CSV table of C-alpha atoms in Angstrom, one decimal:
chain,number,residue,atom,x,y,z
A,1,MET,CA,-14.8,-48.4,-36.8
A,2,LEU,CA,-11.1,-48.1,-37.6
A,3,TYR,CA,-11.1,-44.4,-36.8
A,4,ALA,CA,-12.8,-44.9,-33.5
A,5,VAL,CA,-10.0,-47.6,-32.7
A,6,LEU,CA,-7.4,-45.1,-33.9
A,7,ALA,CA,-8.8,-42.5,-31.6
A,8,LEU,CA,-8.4,-44.8,-28.6
A,9,ILE,CA,-4.8,-45.7,-29.7
A,10,GLY,CA,-4.1,-42.1,-29.9
A,11,LEU,CA,-5.2,-41.6,-26.3
A,12,GLY,CA,-2.6,-44.4,-25.4
A,13,ALA,CA,0.0,-42.7,-27.5
A,14,GLY,CA,-0.4,-39.4,-25.9
A,15,ILE,CA,0.2,-40.9,-22.4
A,16,THR,CA,3.2,-42.7,-23.5
A,17,THR,CA,4.5,-39.6,-25.2
A,18,ILE,CA,4.5,-37.8,-22.1
A,19,LEU,CA,5.6,-40.5,-19.7
A,20,PHE,CA,8.2,-42.5,-22.0
A,21,GLY,CA,9.1,-40.1,-24.9
A,22,PHE,CA,7.4,-42.3,-27.6
A,23,GLY,CA,4.1,-42.9,-28.7
A,24,GLY,CA,4.0,-42.1,-32.4
A,25,GLY,CA,5.6,-45.0,-34.2
A,26,PHE,CA,5.5,-47.8,-31.7
A,27,VAL,CA,1.9,-47.6,-31.0
A,28,ILE,CA,0.6,-46.4,-34.2
A,29,VAL,CA,2.6,-47.9,-36.9
A,30,PRO,CA,1.7,-51.6,-35.9
A,31,VAL,CA,-2.2,-50.8,-35.4
A,32,LEU,CA,-2.5,-48.5,-38.5
A,33,PHE,CA,-0.6,-51.2,-40.6
A,34,GLN,CA,-3.0,-54.0,-39.4
A,35,GLY,CA,-6.1,-51.8,-39.8
A,36,ILE,CA,-5.4,-50.6,-43.4
A,37,SER,CA,-4.4,-54.1,-44.4
A,38,LEU,CA,-7.5,-55.5,-43.1
A,39,ALA,CA,-9.7,-52.8,-44.3
A,40,TYR,CA,-8.6,-52.6,-47.9
A,41,GLY,CA,-7.3,-55.9,-48.6
A,42,PRO,CA,-4.0,-56.9,-50.1
A,43,GLU,CA,-5.2,-56.5,-53.7
A,44,THR,CA,-5.7,-52.9,-53.5
A,45,LEU,CA,-3.1,-50.1,-53.8
A,46,ALA,CA,-3.8,-49.0,-50.2
A,47,GLY,CA,-3.5,-52.5,-48.8
A,48,GLN,CA,-0.1,-53.0,-50.6
A,49,SER,CA,1.1,-49.6,-49.4
A,50,ALA,CA,-0.1,-50.2,-45.8
A,51,MET,CA,3.3,-50.0,-44.2
A,52,HIS,CA,4.3,-46.9,-46.0
A,53,ILE,CA,0.8,-45.2,-45.0
A,54,ALA,CA,1.4,-46.1,-41.4
A,55,VAL,CA,4.9,-44.8,-41.3
A,56,ALA,CA,4.1,-41.6,-43.0
A,57,THR,CA,0.9,-40.8,-41.0
A,58,SER,CA,2.7,-41.6,-37.6
A,59,THR,CA,5.4,-39.3,-38.7
A,60,CYS,CA,3.0,-36.5,-39.3
A,61,LEU,CA,1.2,-37.1,-36.0
A,62,MET,CA,4.4,-36.6,-34.3
A,63,ILE,CA,4.6,-32.9,-35.4
A,64,PHE,CA,1.8,-32.1,-33.2
A,65,SER,CA,2.3,-34.6,-30.3
A,66,SER,CA,5.9,-33.5,-29.9
A,67,LEU,CA,4.9,-29.8,-29.9
A,68,MET,CA,2.2,-30.5,-27.2
A,69,ALA,CA,4.4,-32.6,-25.1
A,70,THR,CA,7.5,-30.2,-25.4
A,71,ARG,CA,5.3,-27.5,-24.0
A,72,LYS,CA,4.1,-29.6,-21.1
A,73,HIS,CA,7.8,-30.5,-20.3
A,74,HIS,CA,9.0,-27.0,-20.6
A,75,VAL,CA,6.4,-25.7,-18.2
A,76,ALA,CA,7.3,-28.6,-15.8
A,77,GLY,CA,11.1,-27.7,-16.3
A,78,THR,CA,12.4,-31.1,-17.3
A,79,LEU,CA,14.1,-30.0,-20.4
A,80,GLN,CA,17.9,-29.3,-20.7
A,81,TRP,CA,18.1,-27.1,-23.8
A,82,ASP,CA,21.9,-26.9,-23.7
A,83,VAL,CA,21.9,-30.9,-24.4
A,84,ILE,CA,18.9,-30.6,-27.0
A,85,ARG,CA,20.1,-27.7,-29.2
A,86,PRO,CA,23.3,-29.2,-30.7
A,87,LEU,CA,21.3,-32.2,-31.9
A,88,LEU,CA,18.4,-30.6,-33.5
A,89,ALA,CA,19.9,-29.6,-36.9
A,90,TYR,CA,21.6,-33.0,-37.4
A,91,ILE,CA,18.4,-34.8,-36.7
A,92,ALA,CA,16.6,-32.9,-39.3
A,93,VAL,CA,19.2,-33.5,-41.9
A,94,GLY,CA,19.1,-37.3,-41.1
A,95,ALA,CA,15.2,-37.2,-41.2
A,96,LEU,CA,15.1,-35.8,-44.7
A,97,ILE,CA,17.6,-38.4,-45.9
A,98,GLY,CA,15.7,-41.3,-44.0
A,99,ALA,CA,12.1,-40.2,-45.4
A,100,GLY,CA,13.4,-40.4,-48.9
A,101,ALA,CA,15.0,-43.8,-48.3
A,102,GLY,CA,11.8,-44.9,-46.7
A,103,THR,CA,9.6,-44.2,-49.7
A,104,MET,CA,12.0,-46.4,-51.8
A,105,VAL,CA,12.0,-49.6,-49.7
A,106,ALA,CA,9.1,-52.1,-50.1
A,107,GLY,CA,6.5,-52.3,-47.4
A,108,PRO,CA,7.4,-55.9,-46.2
A,109,TRP,CA,11.1,-55.0,-45.9
A,110,LEU,CA,10.2,-51.8,-44.0
A,111,ARG,CA,8.1,-53.8,-41.5
A,112,TRP,CA,10.9,-56.2,-40.9
A,113,ALA,CA,13.4,-53.3,-40.6
A,114,PHE,CA,11.0,-51.9,-37.9
A,115,ILE,CA,11.0,-55.4,-36.1
A,116,VAL,CA,14.7,-55.8,-36.1
A,117,TYR,CA,15.5,-52.3,-35.0
A,118,LEU,CA,13.1,-52.5,-32.1
A,119,GLY,CA,14.5,-56.1,-31.1
A,120,VAL,CA,18.1,-54.8,-31.1
A,121,THR,CA,17.0,-51.7,-28.9
A,122,ILE,CA,15.4,-54.0,-26.4
A,123,LEU,CA,18.5,-56.2,-26.2
A,124,ASP,CA,20.8,-53.2,-25.8
A,125,CYS,CA,18.6,-51.7,-22.9
A,126,LEU,CA,18.4,-55.1,-21.1
A,127,PHE,CA,22.1,-56.2,-21.4
A,128,ARG,CA,24.3,-53.2,-21.8
A,129,PRO,CA,25.0,-51.4,-18.5
A,130,GLY,CA,23.6,-48.1,-17.6
A,131,PHE,CA,20.0,-47.9,-18.7
A,132,THR,CA,18.3,-49.5,-15.7
A,133,ALA,CA,20.7,-47.9,-13.1
A,134,SER,CA,19.6,-44.8,-11.1
A,135,ASN,CA,21.2,-41.7,-12.5
A,136,ASN,CA,22.0,-38.3,-10.9
A,137,GLY,CA,20.4,-36.2,-13.6
A,138,HIS,CA,23.5,-34.4,-14.7
A,139,THR,CA,23.6,-35.0,-18.5
A,140,ARG,CA,27.0,-34.9,-20.1
A,141,SER,CA,27.2,-33.2,-23.5
A,142,LEU,CA,28.0,-35.2,-26.6
A,143,GLY,CA,30.3,-32.6,-28.0
A,144,LYS,CA,30.2,-31.3,-31.6
A,145,THR,CA,31.3,-34.6,-33.4
A,146,GLY,CA,29.1,-36.7,-31.2
A,147,SER,CA,26.2,-34.6,-31.8
A,148,ALA,CA,26.6,-34.6,-35.6
A,149,VAL,CA,27.1,-38.4,-35.9
A,150,ALA,CA,24.5,-39.3,-33.4
A,151,GLY,CA,21.9,-36.7,-34.6
A,152,THR,CA,22.3,-37.8,-38.3
A,153,VAL,CA,22.0,-41.4,-37.6
A,154,ILE,CA,18.9,-41.0,-35.2
A,155,GLY,CA,17.2,-38.7,-37.7
A,156,GLY,CA,17.7,-41.1,-40.5
A,157,ILE,CA,16.6,-44.2,-38.9
A,158,ALA,CA,13.7,-42.5,-37.2
A,159,ALA,CA,12.2,-40.8,-40.3
A,160,CYS,CA,12.7,-44.2,-42.4
A,161,LEU,CA,10.8,-46.1,-39.8
A,162,GLY,CA,8.3,-43.3,-38.6
A,163,VAL,CA,9.4,-43.8,-34.9
A,164,GLY,CA,10.5,-40.5,-33.8
A,165,GLY,CA,14.0,-41.2,-32.5
A,166,SER,CA,12.9,-41.6,-28.9
A,167,VAL,CA,14.1,-45.2,-28.7
A,168,MET,CA,17.6,-44.1,-29.6
A,169,THR,CA,17.6,-40.7,-27.8
A,170,VAL,CA,16.3,-42.0,-24.5
A,171,PRO,CA,19.0,-44.8,-24.1
A,172,LEU,CA,21.7,-42.5,-25.4
A,173,LEU,CA,20.7,-39.7,-22.7
A,174,ARG,CA,20.4,-42.3,-20.0
A,175,ARG,CA,24.0,-43.3,-20.5
A,176,ARG,CA,25.1,-39.7,-20.5
A,177,GLY,CA,23.7,-39.4,-17.0
A,178,ALA,CA,20.1,-38.1,-17.5
A,179,SER,CA,17.2,-39.4,-15.2
A,180,MET,CA,14.4,-41.1,-16.9
A,181,THR,CA,12.2,-38.0,-16.4
A,182,GLN,CA,14.9,-35.8,-18.1
A,183,ALA,CA,15.6,-38.5,-21.0
A,184,THR,CA,12.0,-38.9,-22.0
A,185,ALA,CA,11.3,-35.2,-21.7
A,186,MET,CA,14.2,-34.4,-24.1
A,187,ALA,CA,12.9,-37.0,-26.5
A,188,SER,CA,9.8,-34.7,-27.4
A,189,PRO,CA,11.8,-31.8,-28.9
A,190,LEU,CA,14.2,-34.0,-30.5
A,191,THR,CA,11.2,-35.7,-32.2
A,192,LEU,CA,10.2,-32.4,-33.9
A,193,PRO,CA,12.9,-32.1,-36.4
A,194,VAL,CA,12.3,-35.9,-37.4
A,195,SER,CA,8.6,-35.3,-37.9
A,196,LEU,CA,8.8,-32.0,-39.8
A,197,ALA,CA,11.6,-33.3,-42.1
A,198,GLY,CA,10.2,-36.7,-42.4
A,199,THR,CA,6.6,-35.6,-43.2
A,200,ALA,CA,7.8,-33.1,-45.9
A,201,GLY,CA,10.0,-36.0,-47.4
A,202,PHE,CA,7.0,-38.4,-47.4
A,203,VAL,CA,4.8,-35.7,-49.1
A,204,ILE,CA,7.3,-34.7,-51.7
A,205,PHE,CA,8.5,-38.4,-52.5
A,206,SER,CA,5.1,-40.0,-52.5
A,207,TRP,CA,3.0,-37.2,-54.1
A,208,GLN,CA,2.0,-39.4,-57.2
A,209,GLU,CA,1.2,-42.5,-55.1
A,210,GLY,CA,-1.0,-40.4,-52.8
A,211,GLN,CA,-3.0,-39.1,-55.7
A,212,ALA,CA,-3.8,-42.6,-56.6
A,213,LEU,CA,-4.6,-43.7,-53.2
A,214,GLY,CA,-7.8,-41.3,-52.8
A,215,PRO,CA,-9.0,-37.9,-51.9
A,216,TRP,CA,-8.1,-38.3,-48.2
A,217,TYR,CA,-4.3,-38.8,-48.8
A,218,LEU,CA,-1.5,-36.2,-48.9
A,219,GLY,CA,1.2,-38.4,-50.3
A,220,TYR,CA,1.1,-41.5,-48.1
A,221,ILE,CA,-0.5,-39.5,-45.2
A,222,ASN,CA,-4.0,-40.7,-44.4
A,223,LEU,CA,-5.7,-37.4,-43.2
A,224,LEU,CA,-8.6,-39.1,-41.7
A,225,ALA,CA,-6.6,-41.4,-39.6
A,226,LEU,CA,-4.3,-38.5,-38.7
A,227,MET,CA,-7.4,-36.6,-37.3
A,228,ALA,CA,-8.7,-39.4,-35.4
A,229,LEU,CA,-5.1,-40.0,-33.8
A,230,LEU,CA,-4.7,-36.4,-33.1
A,231,ALA,CA,-7.9,-36.0,-31.0
A,232,GLY,CA,-6.9,-39.0,-29.0
A,233,SER,CA,-3.3,-38.0,-28.5
A,234,TRP,CA,-4.4,-34.5,-27.4
A,235,LEU,CA,-6.4,-36.0,-24.6
A,236,GLY,CA,-3.8,-38.5,-23.6
A,237,ILE,CA,-1.1,-35.8,-23.3
A,238,LYS,CA,-3.4,-33.6,-21.2
A,239,LEU,CA,-4.4,-36.5,-18.8
A,240,ALA,CA,-0.7,-37.7,-18.3
A,241,ALA,CA,0.9,-34.4,-17.9
A,242,THR,CA,0.1,-34.4,-14.1
A,243,TYR,CA,2.4,-37.4,-13.6
A,244,ILE,CA,5.5,-35.8,-15.1
A,245,GLY,CA,8.6,-36.4,-12.7
A,246,ARG,CA,6.5,-38.6,-10.2
A,247,LEU,CA,7.6,-42.0,-11.4
A,248,PRO,CA,10.6,-43.6,-9.4
A,249,ASP,CA,13.6,-43.7,-11.9
A,250,GLN,CA,14.4,-47.4,-12.0
A,251,TRP,CA,10.7,-48.5,-12.2
A,252,HIS,CA,10.3,-45.8,-15.0
A,253,ALA,CA,13.2,-47.4,-16.9
A,254,ARG,CA,11.9,-51.1,-16.6
A,255,SER,CA,8.4,-50.0,-17.6
A,256,TYR,CA,10.0,-48.4,-20.7
A,257,ILE,CA,11.6,-51.6,-21.7
A,258,ALA,CA,8.4,-53.6,-20.9
A,259,LEU,CA,6.4,-51.3,-23.3
A,260,LEU,CA,9.0,-51.8,-25.9
A,261,VAL,CA,8.7,-55.6,-25.6
A,262,ILE,CA,4.9,-55.3,-26.0
A,263,PHE,CA,5.1,-53.2,-29.1
A,264,TRP,CA,7.7,-55.5,-30.6
A,265,LEU,CA,5.4,-58.6,-30.2
A,266,ALA,CA,2.5,-56.8,-31.6
A,267,MET,CA,4.3,-55.9,-34.7
A,268,LEU,CA,5.9,-59.4,-34.9
A,269,MET,CA,2.2,-60.9,-35.0
């Protein structure tokens, strides 16, 4: 039953990946955390590691979903590679550090870090000028120093919490002049180094724990959950690709904030 639910959640995650730039962590981490906690119980090793499993599995899924979404956006012509390229390497370095840190933080602390992080982001989007205003689509470069600092911080936080980094890259790019279509599109390739480095980190740093969890685990990655999520995500991305660039900019931005609030409430409960 859990895996059927995960396939449906994966469908929604695929849709939000294409249209809003996120779908891995914000949809999957809360659901997988609750599902594993209920399925195994708090007295088991899997139940006690539920948050780590959710974050690691979400991070691994993002390898595939970011590749699929990047391809769709590249075909649609919504990617600005001159803005993306300077950030990629720094995000990967930060992600490897963040994945290592994430395996050393207790599950309840990781959950609350996720909740606080998402809450601060919502407040920032609502009250700091620039996010909900219509932009002209001419994205300004961050420069070498800005790319290094922003990329490392984004990669570290994203991999530690299993969220892909889009919740930081989208507001950042909006304030640099990107339209919502451009900002959410560029979140997909920028998620790839987070997911690759983060997945490698979770496997390396949690190998022994994964062996103790059972045969369907690679480190903290639940392979059965990953396959169910991947099937749903593939279908969701395919269905949502036809709407790329069709959403009004301000409506798109406000919908992005509304979805963040929904996911924040789900994780809080």
